[in-house]
């Protein structure tokens, strides 16, 4: 159960465990799979290829407002002495600003760079908000990749905003051998 928060669990063993209440998972263990559920929020993966650290984060506008991905980078630095300039960040399929209509609480929380107005409505660019935060944390822009697909536009993906469904996609990352 993810809660649209900023809590991050450090996974220190290979036990098969659900980490309820956490929206971020980080590990340096081999043969541990980290998974994030989403249906419009962005699954965000961070890899330190030098130190062989992995992180998976569930990030919607609340997670971005609370800086969950930045906090993930900080956990890499504090625990494993990762250099943010060497980290690689990837965002999986999520809702794009073509469809991510938001209210005043989002508009007031984020910079004008991440919110566009069209016909009296505000639309949020979650990918840009996350990218700007990780760049501010020291990650090179060339090390940030984002999925091009919009979960709301593309019926191959679950979208809470489109379908009001309880179904979710799972995005996985693991370090093997």
XYZ file of N, CA, C and O in Angstrom:
708
model
N 0.839 -1.191 0.000
C 0.000 0.000 0.000
C 0.869 1.234 0.000
O 1.532 1.526 0.970
N 0.840 1.946 -1.088
C 1.535 3.222 -1.184
C 0.545 4.306 -0.774
O -0.653 4.158 -0.948
N 1.062 5.386 -0.221
C 0.172 6.367 0.397
C 0.347 7.784 -0.144
O -0.151 8.730 0.455
N 1.054 7.942 -1.247
C 1.331 9.269 -1.812
C 2.122 10.112 -0.818
O 1.900 11.308 -0.677
N 3.056 9.461 -0.141
C 3.871 10.134 0.863
C 5.321 10.237 0.444
O 5.642 10.215 -0.745
N 6.196 10.308 1.462
C 7.624 10.459 1.188
C 8.488 9.504 2.010
O 9.683 9.713 2.143
N 7.870 8.458 2.534
C 8.612 7.495 3.344
C 9.346 6.496 2.443
O 8.778 5.987 1.475
N 10.603 6.229 2.811
C 11.466 5.353 2.021
C 11.963 4.226 2.909
O 12.474 4.470 4.004
N 11.817 2.991 2.443
C 12.308 1.820 3.169
C 13.632 1.372 2.562
O 13.758 1.256 1.340
N 14.621 1.137 3.421
C 15.888 0.556 2.986
C 15.731 -0.951 3.118
O 15.478 -1.464 4.217
N 15.871 -1.657 2.016
C 15.683 -3.109 2.005
C 17.043 -3.753 2.236
O 17.951 -3.613 1.420
N 17.167 -4.463 3.366
C 18.461 -5.005 3.772
C 18.557 -6.523 3.717
O 19.581 -7.082 4.073
N 17.482 -7.187 3.291
C 17.560 -8.641 3.173
C 16.692 -9.090 2.013
O 15.990 -8.298 1.397
N 16.748 -10.368 1.735
C 16.037 -10.916 0.580
C 14.664 -11.463 0.952
O 14.067 -12.191 0.172
N 14.172 -11.145 2.143
C 12.853 -11.629 2.554
C 11.780 -11.032 1.653
O 11.832 -9.852 1.310
N 10.827 -11.859 1.294
C 9.704 -11.389 0.479
C 8.745 -10.648 1.403
O 8.036 -11.256 2.184
N 8.748 -9.335 1.295
C 7.981 -8.508 2.223
C 7.296 -7.374 1.483
O 7.887 -6.756 0.605
N 6.058 -7.123 1.859
C 5.380 -5.927 1.385
C 5.684 -4.816 2.372
O 5.607 -5.012 3.583
N 6.028 -3.670 1.879
C 6.372 -2.533 2.723
C 5.248 -1.503 2.636
O 5.333 -0.543 1.876
N 4.206 -1.732 3.417
C 3.044 -0.845 3.389
C 3.378 0.513 3.989
O 4.092 0.606 4.978
N 2.841 1.554 3.376
C 3.039 2.904 3.872
C 4.298 3.571 3.346
O 4.588 4.700 3.708
N 5.039 2.869 2.506
C 6.258 3.430 1.918
C 6.026 3.672 0.432
O 5.464 2.831 -0.255
N 6.499 4.805 -0.059
C 6.417 5.111 -1.477
C 7.785 5.057 -2.137
O 7.909 5.386 -3.313
N 8.787 4.647 -1.393
C 10.129 4.488 -1.942
C 10.797 3.265 -1.332
O 10.614 2.965 -0.146
N 11.544 2.564 -2.162
C 12.300 1.393 -1.744
C 13.710 1.527 -2.298
O 13.877 1.868 -3.471
N 14.721 1.252 -1.467
C 16.113 1.367 -1.890
C 16.863 0.141 -1.384
O 16.631 -0.320 -0.263
N 17.778 -0.389 -2.215
C 18.570 -1.537 -1.784
C 19.915 -1.584 -2.501
O 20.072 -1.036 -3.585
N 20.840 -2.280 -1.858
C 22.108 -2.618 -2.497
C 22.237 -4.134 -2.618
O 23.266 -4.643 -3.015
N 21.191 -4.848 -2.304
C 21.209 -6.311 -2.283
C 21.031 -6.909 -3.671
O 20.289 -6.388 -4.499
N 21.680 -8.035 -3.882
C 21.526 -8.812 -5.108
C 20.284 -9.681 -4.961
O 19.950 -10.136 -3.864
N 19.604 -9.925 -6.057
C 18.424 -10.786 -6.117
C 17.264 -10.278 -5.276
O 16.478 -11.060 -4.749
N 17.157 -8.972 -5.140
C 16.002 -8.341 -4.523
C 15.306 -7.545 -5.620
O 15.945 -6.766 -6.323
N 14.019 -7.766 -5.766
C 13.236 -7.030 -6.752
C 12.422 -5.967 -6.036
O 11.715 -6.267 -5.085
N 12.543 -4.747 -6.496
C 11.762 -3.639 -5.961
C 10.613 -3.380 -6.918
O 10.802 -3.348 -8.130
N 9.421 -3.167 -6.376
C 8.257 -2.925 -7.220
C 7.430 -1.754 -6.749
O 7.281 -1.535 -5.550
N 6.923 -1.018 -7.700
C 6.079 0.140 -7.443
C 4.794 -0.023 -8.251
O 4.831 -0.310 -9.447
N 3.648 0.163 -7.593
C 2.360 0.156 -8.270
C 2.018 1.572 -8.714
O 2.311 2.533 -7.999
N 1.388 1.692 -9.872
C 0.960 3.017 -10.323
C -0.190 2.909 -11.313
O -0.391 1.878 -11.945
N -0.937 3.986 -11.409
C -2.008 4.137 -12.395
C -2.187 5.634 -12.625
O -3.205 6.195 -12.279
N -1.232 6.283 -13.129
C -1.095 7.703 -13.459
C 0.115 8.319 -12.766
O 0.781 9.157 -13.353
N 0.397 7.945 -11.518
C 1.614 8.438 -10.864
C 2.822 7.873 -11.604
O 2.718 6.871 -12.318
N 3.956 8.506 -11.414
C 5.176 8.064 -12.103
C 5.925 7.038 -11.260
O 6.215 7.296 -10.097
N 6.255 5.891 -11.870
C 7.241 5.019 -11.238
C 8.621 5.596 -11.596
O 8.900 5.844 -12.766
N 9.418 5.864 -10.586
C 10.725 6.483 -10.812
C 11.805 5.538 -10.295
O 11.731 5.067 -9.162
N 12.780 5.266 -11.148
C 13.878 4.380 -10.762
C 15.184 5.161 -10.751
O 15.440 5.954 -11.645
N 15.973 4.909 -9.722
C 17.296 5.520 -9.619
C 18.305 4.397 -9.491
O 18.111 3.460 -8.708
N 19.385 4.501 -10.246
C 20.463 3.507 -10.197
C 21.782 4.242 -9.998
O 22.043 5.252 -10.655
N 22.584 3.717 -9.083
C 23.972 4.152 -8.951
C 24.808 3.034 -9.552
O 25.039 2.012 -8.901
N 25.238 3.164 -10.807
C 25.976 2.078 -11.450
C 27.344 1.832 -10.822
O 27.867 0.724 -10.921
N 27.920 2.832 -10.166
C 29.231 2.667 -9.524
C 29.113 1.834 -8.246
O 29.885 0.916 -8.020
N 28.151 2.177 -7.406
C 27.988 1.516 -6.108
C 26.983 0.371 -6.155
O 26.782 -0.323 -5.183
N 26.298 0.251 -7.294
C 25.320 -0.813 -7.518
C 24.153 -0.750 -6.523
O 23.784 -1.721 -5.888
N 23.561 0.455 -6.445
C 22.417 0.724 -5.594
C 21.209 0.948 -6.492
O 21.325 1.558 -7.559
N 20.035 0.477 -6.053
C 18.795 0.642 -6.803
C 17.751 1.316 -5.933
O 17.686 1.059 -4.731
N 16.902 2.106 -6.553
C 15.769 2.694 -5.853
C 14.559 2.727 -6.754
O 14.673 2.917 -7.960
N 13.395 2.500 -6.154
C 12.126 2.572 -6.873
C 11.195 3.472 -6.068
O 11.065 3.308 -4.847
N 10.543 4.417 -6.746
C 9.737 5.417 -6.062
C 8.413 5.622 -6.781
O 8.367 5.675 -8.006
N 7.346 5.747 -6.016
C 6.011 6.047 -6.511
C 5.830 7.544 -6.333
O 5.904 8.052 -5.211
N 5.612 8.273 -7.439
C 5.609 9.733 -7.331
C 4.494 10.362 -8.152
O 4.551 10.383 -9.382
N 3.505 10.878 -7.457
C 2.484 11.731 -8.052
C 2.773 13.155 -7.617
O 3.880 13.460 -7.157
N 1.780 14.019 -7.716
C 2.062 15.412 -7.363
C 2.373 15.558 -5.881
O 3.225 16.361 -5.508
N 1.735 14.760 -5.020
C 2.021 14.861 -3.585
C 3.439 14.374 -3.280
O 4.153 14.977 -2.475
N 3.839 13.282 -3.914
C 5.205 12.789 -3.730
C 6.222 13.804 -4.220
O 7.258 14.023 -3.579
N 5.916 14.430 -5.354
C 6.821 15.463 -5.865
C 6.852 16.662 -4.915
O 7.920 17.205 -4.618
N 5.691 17.050 -4.408
C 5.640 18.177 -3.471
C 6.430 17.882 -2.198
O 7.059 18.766 -1.629
N 6.409 16.612 -1.780
C 7.149 16.203 -0.576
C 8.593 15.805 -0.864
O 9.324 15.451 0.054
N 8.992 15.841 -2.132
C 10.379 15.579 -2.501
C 10.829 14.145 -2.331
O 11.991 13.891 -2.011
N 9.949 13.161 -2.593
C 10.331 11.776 -2.360
C 11.535 11.349 -3.195
O 12.420 10.660 -2.699
N 11.621 11.777 -4.439
C 12.747 11.355 -5.277
C 14.039 12.025 -4.801
O 15.088 11.383 -4.711
N 13.965 13.296 -4.446
C 15.131 13.983 -3.871
C 15.570 13.285 -2.582
O 16.761 13.061 -2.363
N 14.611 12.909 -1.749
C 14.941 12.200 -0.503
C 15.573 10.839 -0.804
O 16.440 10.380 -0.069
N 15.136 10.213 -1.891
C 15.770 8.965 -2.312
C 17.230 9.183 -2.668
O 18.107 8.411 -2.263
N 17.505 10.252 -3.407
C 18.889 10.580 -3.764
C 19.699 10.850 -2.497
O 20.831 10.379 -2.361
N 19.102 11.571 -1.569
C 19.789 11.839 -0.297
C 20.083 10.554 0.464
O 21.129 10.433 1.111
N 19.186 9.563 0.388
C 19.447 8.281 1.063
C 20.606 7.546 0.397
O 21.405 6.901 1.079
N 20.722 7.650 -0.925
C 21.865 7.065 -1.630
C 23.163 7.716 -1.125
O 24.154 7.035 -0.890
N 23.137 9.028 -0.981
C 24.324 9.763 -0.541
C 24.678 9.431 0.909
O 25.834 9.173 1.226
N 23.685 9.465 1.792
C 23.948 9.270 3.223
C 24.421 7.858 3.541
O 25.351 7.666 4.322
N 23.797 6.881 2.946
C 24.101 5.493 3.305
C 25.271 4.910 2.520
O 26.059 4.150 3.054
N 25.356 5.247 1.222
C 26.352 4.601 0.370
C 27.350 5.579 -0.240
O 28.154 5.205 -1.077
N 27.264 6.836 0.100
C 28.179 7.868 -0.411
C 28.102 8.015 -1.928
O 29.093 8.283 -2.602
N 26.913 7.831 -2.471
C 26.719 7.991 -3.909
C 26.974 9.428 -4.329
O 26.671 10.369 -3.598
N 27.494 9.573 -5.536
C 27.694 10.875 -6.149
C 26.493 11.131 -7.061
O 26.313 10.426 -8.055
N 25.648 12.128 -6.763
C 24.461 12.365 -7.584
C 24.758 12.533 -9.070
O 23.948 12.151 -9.910
N 25.930 13.076 -9.404
C 26.280 13.277 -10.811
C 26.412 11.956 -11.567
O 26.327 11.932 -12.793
N 26.591 10.861 -10.853
C 26.732 9.553 -11.488
C 25.437 8.747 -11.482
O 25.382 7.653 -12.052
N 24.396 9.258 -10.839
C 23.137 8.520 -10.771
C 22.399 8.585 -12.103
O 22.522 9.552 -12.851
N 21.643 7.533 -12.364
C 20.781 7.474 -13.549
C 19.342 7.376 -13.069
O 19.027 6.580 -12.186
N 18.470 8.205 -13.644
C 17.075 8.279 -13.228
C 16.189 8.006 -14.432
O 16.406 8.553 -15.513
N 15.184 7.158 -14.222
C 14.259 6.822 -15.294
C 12.827 6.881 -14.769
O 12.529 6.326 -13.713
N 11.965 7.555 -15.513
C 10.549 7.627 -15.170
C 9.781 6.724 -16.120
O 9.929 6.814 -17.334
N 8.939 5.863 -15.546
C 8.104 4.979 -16.346
C 6.831 5.682 -16.785
O 6.634 6.879 -16.525
N 5.941 4.941 -17.438
C 4.689 5.522 -17.929
C 3.887 6.187 -16.808
O 3.734 5.631 -15.719
N 3.387 7.384 -17.105
C 2.589 8.141 -16.147
C 1.735 9.142 -16.922
O 1.902 9.310 -18.127
N 0.837 9.798 -16.228
C -0.024 10.785 -16.876
C 0.811 12.012 -17.262
O 1.662 12.459 -16.508
N 0.578 12.507 -18.440
C 1.320 13.662 -18.962
C 0.470 14.930 -18.851
O -0.733 14.871 -18.596
N 1.084 16.053 -19.100
C 0.371 17.321 -18.938
C -0.709 17.543 -19.992
O -1.521 18.456 -19.855
N -0.800 16.692 -20.984
C -1.913 16.779 -21.929
C -3.238 16.434 -21.239
O -4.299 16.894 -21.665
N -3.154 15.641 -20.159
C -4.351 15.140 -19.486
C -4.379 15.386 -17.980
O -5.401 15.156 -17.345
N -3.271 15.819 -17.407
C -3.156 15.926 -15.951
C -3.684 17.279 -15.475
O -2.938 18.163 -15.095
N -5.018 17.413 -15.508
C -5.644 18.638 -15.037
C -5.571 18.675 -13.517
O -5.846 17.679 -12.847
N -5.191 19.825 -12.979
C -4.996 19.962 -11.539
C -5.706 21.200 -11.009
O -6.072 22.097 -11.760
N -5.867 21.215 -9.693
C -6.520 22.326 -9.026
C -5.529 23.322 -8.459
O -4.310 23.197 -8.625
N -6.050 24.291 -7.740
C -5.212 25.376 -7.215
C -4.147 24.903 -6.224
O -3.083 25.522 -6.136
N -4.395 23.822 -5.495
C -3.383 23.336 -4.546
C -2.105 22.913 -5.257
O -1.007 23.111 -4.743
N -2.213 22.376 -6.456
C -1.035 21.987 -7.231
C -0.402 23.227 -7.857
O 0.816 23.401 -7.809
N -1.216 24.089 -8.431
C -0.720 25.314 -9.062
C 0.078 26.137 -8.056
O 1.152 26.669 -8.364
N -0.410 26.231 -6.820
C 0.258 27.025 -5.785
C 1.522 26.353 -5.266
O 2.405 27.017 -4.734
N 1.629 25.031 -5.433
C 2.762 24.275 -4.886
C 3.965 24.276 -5.821
O 5.104 24.238 -5.366
N 3.727 24.313 -7.116
C 4.800 24.139 -8.090
C 5.045 25.407 -8.898
O 4.189 26.279 -8.997
N 6.215 25.449 -9.520
C 6.587 26.612 -10.320
C 5.773 26.672 -11.602
O 5.260 25.659 -12.081
N 5.694 27.866 -12.154
C 4.983 28.071 -13.412
C 5.588 27.239 -14.535
O 4.915 26.908 -15.502
N 6.853 26.871 -14.393
C 7.531 26.051 -15.399
C 6.878 24.677 -15.544
O 6.944 24.064 -16.607
N 6.226 24.195 -14.487
C 5.661 22.842 -14.510
C 4.148 22.822 -14.672
O 3.555 21.745 -14.733
N 3.519 23.981 -14.713
C 2.068 24.057 -14.860
C 1.764 24.916 -16.079
O 2.297 26.002 -16.228
N 0.923 24.400 -16.947
C 0.513 25.202 -18.105
C -0.992 25.431 -18.024
O -1.734 24.618 -17.479
N -1.399 26.558 -18.536
C -2.816 26.907 -18.552
C -3.332 26.834 -19.974
O -2.671 27.292 -20.905
N -4.506 26.246 -20.105
C -5.156 26.154 -21.413
C -6.661 26.253 -21.205
O -7.243 25.457 -20.449
N -7.260 27.232 -21.835
C -8.706 27.431 -21.777
C -9.224 27.489 -20.342
O -10.220 26.857 -19.990
N -8.492 28.209 -19.490
C -8.935 28.402 -18.115
C -8.699 27.215 -17.191
O -9.180 27.202 -16.065
N -7.952 26.229 -17.652
C -7.660 25.051 -16.828
C -6.148 24.904 -16.676
O -5.384 25.309 -17.547
N -5.743 24.309 -15.553
C -4.318 24.120 -15.284
C -3.950 22.647 -15.487
O -4.696 21.749 -15.065
N -2.798 22.425 -16.128
C -2.303 21.068 -16.401
C -0.878 20.962 -15.880
O -0.050 21.843 -16.123
N -0.609 19.865 -15.202
C 0.659 19.689 -14.500
C 1.591 18.759 -15.269
O 1.185 17.693 -15.724
N 2.852 19.158 -15.374
C 3.885 18.351 -16.012
C 4.701 17.666 -14.907
O 5.686 18.213 -14.416
N 4.257 16.488 -14.515
C 4.894 15.735 -13.433
C 6.333 15.379 -13.779
O 7.229 15.489 -12.944
N 6.564 14.981 -15.011
C 7.921 14.604 -15.423
C 8.888 15.779 -15.287
O 10.002 15.616 -14.799
N 8.459 16.956 -15.695
C 9.325 18.126 -15.581
C 9.574 18.461 -14.108
O 10.692 18.800 -13.730
N 8.546 18.360 -13.270
C 8.710 18.648 -11.837
C 9.727 17.694 -11.206
O 10.621 18.124 -10.469
N 9.623 16.411 -11.518
C 10.563 15.425 -10.975
C 11.961 15.681 -11.536
O 12.944 15.678 -10.794
N 12.046 15.906 -12.831
C 13.350 16.143 -13.462
C 14.054 17.349 -12.855
O 15.257 17.296 -12.575
N 13.330 18.435 -12.654
C 13.943 19.633 -12.062
C 14.439 19.361 -10.648
O 15.498 19.833 -10.248
N 13.689 18.577 -9.882
C 14.105 18.256 -8.519
C 15.369 17.406 -8.503
O 16.265 17.649 -7.697
N 15.457 16.418 -9.385
C 16.651 15.566 -9.369
C 17.857 16.310 -9.933
O 18.979 16.094 -9.478
N 17.631 17.208 -10.883
C 18.734 18.050 -11.356
C 19.233 18.945 -10.221
O 20.449 19.113 -10.042
N 18.313 19.524 -9.453
C 18.699 20.369 -8.321
C 19.463 19.571 -7.268
O 20.291 20.127 -6.544
N 19.221 18.255 -7.212
C 19.937 17.390 -6.269
C 21.300 16.960 -6.799
O 22.038 16.253 -6.109
N 21.632 17.364 -8.035
C 22.952 17.078 -8.575
C 23.009 16.060 -9.684
O 24.079 15.747 -10.200
N 21.869 15.514 -10.100
C 21.846 14.542 -11.192
C 21.950 15.292 -12.516
O 21.256 16.301 -12.729
N 22.795 14.818 -13.400
C 22.973 15.438 -14.709
C 21.723 15.233 -15.564
O 21.156 14.135 -15.596
N 21.301 16.268 -16.272
C 20.124 16.179 -17.139
C 20.259 15.044 -18.152
O 19.271 14.402 -18.503
N 21.484 14.778 -18.600
C 21.679 13.689 -19.580
C 21.453 12.314 -18.963
O 21.300 11.330 -19.688
N 21.382 12.229 -17.636
C 21.161 10.958 -16.953
C 19.712 10.763 -16.531
O 19.411 9.898 -15.719
N 18.816 11.568 -17.088
C 17.393 11.477 -16.755
C 16.630 11.094 -18.019
O 16.743 11.763 -19.047
N 15.856 10.022 -17.920
C 15.056 9.561 -19.059
C 13.605 9.431 -18.615
O 13.326 9.033 -17.488
N 12.688 9.760 -19.514
C 11.269 9.663 -19.190
C 10.501 8.958 -20.278
O 10.790 9.123 -21.461
N 9.522 8.174 -19.863
C 8.648 7.499 -20.822
C 7.866 8.544 -21.601
O 7.488 9.588 -21.066
N 7.625 8.277 -22.852
C 6.923 9.224 -23.709
C 5.402 9.036 -23.662
O 4.657 9.914 -24.074
N 4.952 7.913 -23.166
C 3.541 7.558 -23.197
C 2.775 8.201 -22.039
O 3.308 8.382 -20.948
N 1.534 8.569 -22.311
C 0.624 9.096 -21.291
C -0.340 7.979 -20.896
O -1.043 7.432 -21.756
N -0.386 7.658 -19.614
C -1.251 6.563 -19.159
C -2.734 6.888 -19.366
O -3.540 5.978 -19.539
N -3.080 8.151 -19.373
C -4.478 8.536 -19.577
C -4.871 8.400 -21.044
O -5.979 7.960 -21.362
N -3.973 8.748 -21.950
C -4.260 8.697 -23.387
C -4.215 7.274 -23.945
O -4.952 6.952 -24.877
N -3.345 6.453 -23.413
C -3.080 5.129 -23.977
C -3.798 4.045 -23.166
O -3.438 3.760 -22.028
N -4.808 3.455 -23.755
C -5.642 2.460 -23.066
C -4.889 1.182 -22.706
O -5.423 0.343 -21.972
N -3.655 1.015 -23.174
C -2.868 -0.160 -22.764
C -2.414 -0.064 -21.312
O -1.970 -1.040 -20.734
N -2.533 1.125 -20.722
C -2.088 1.370 -19.352
C -3.282 1.669 -18.459
O -4.270 2.249 -18.902
N -3.163 1.285 -17.194
C -4.191 1.659 -16.237
C -4.072 3.147 -15.941
O -2.988 3.690 -15.826
N -5.230 3.773 -15.819
C -5.284 5.189 -15.482
C -6.420 5.402 -14.493
O -7.587 5.165 -14.819
N -6.078 5.843 -13.300
C -7.115 6.125 -12.315
C -7.997 7.279 -12.788
O -9.211 7.233 -12.680
N -7.390 8.301 -13.334
C -8.170 9.466 -13.756
C -9.099 9.129 -14.926
O -10.189 9.683 -15.025
N -8.684 8.255 -15.815
C -9.522 7.903 -16.958
C -10.624 6.927 -16.562
O -11.776 7.084 -16.958
N -10.290 5.899 -15.766
C -11.205 4.792 -15.517
C -11.718 4.677 -14.089
O -12.564 3.832 -13.824
N -11.139 5.455 -13.155
C -11.482 5.323 -11.730
C -11.342 3.866 -11.277
O -12.124 3.355 -10.503
N -10.321 3.195 -11.784
C -10.105 1.779 -11.526
C -9.213 1.557 -10.305
O -8.397 2.406 -9.973
N -9.378 0.427 -9.691
C -8.482 0.019 -8.607
C -7.308 -0.790 -9.163
O -6.406 -1.151 -8.420
N -7.318 -1.080 -10.460
C -6.222 -1.814 -11.086
C -4.978 -0.940 -11.136
O -5.058 0.274 -11.296
N -3.823 -1.580 -11.034
C -2.556 -0.872 -11.064
C -1.556 -1.640 -11.926
O -1.632 -2.856 -12.048
N -0.603 -0.909 -12.461
C 0.545 -1.526 -13.126
C 1.604 -1.717 -12.060
O 1.642 -0.975 -11.080
N 2.470 -2.690 -12.268
C 3.627 -2.815 -11.378
C 4.878 -2.631 -12.221
O 4.993 -3.187 -13.314
N 5.756 -1.800 -11.732
C 7.049 -1.567 -12.382
C 8.114 -2.127 -11.462
O 8.098 -1.869 -10.256
N 9.021 -2.894 -12.029
C 10.004 -3.634 -11.240
C 11.427 -3.277 -11.640
O 11.696 -3.000 -12.802
N 12.327 -3.348 -10.668
C 13.753 -3.206 -10.914
C 14.469 -4.162 -9.965
O 14.069 -4.326 -8.815
N 15.507 -4.813 -10.476
C 16.257 -5.769 -9.650
C 17.715 -5.791 -10.072
O 18.058 -5.485 -11.209
N 18.549 -6.144 -9.109
C 19.963 -6.346 -9.374
C 20.214 -7.849 -9.242
O 19.957 -8.429 -8.200
N 20.707 -8.443 -10.307
C 20.983 -9.875 -10.274
C 22.479 -10.115 -10.403
O 23.198 -9.307 -10.972
N 22.891 -11.235 -9.866
C 24.266 -11.689 -9.957
C 25.348 -10.764 -9.788
O 25.773 -9.787 -9.734
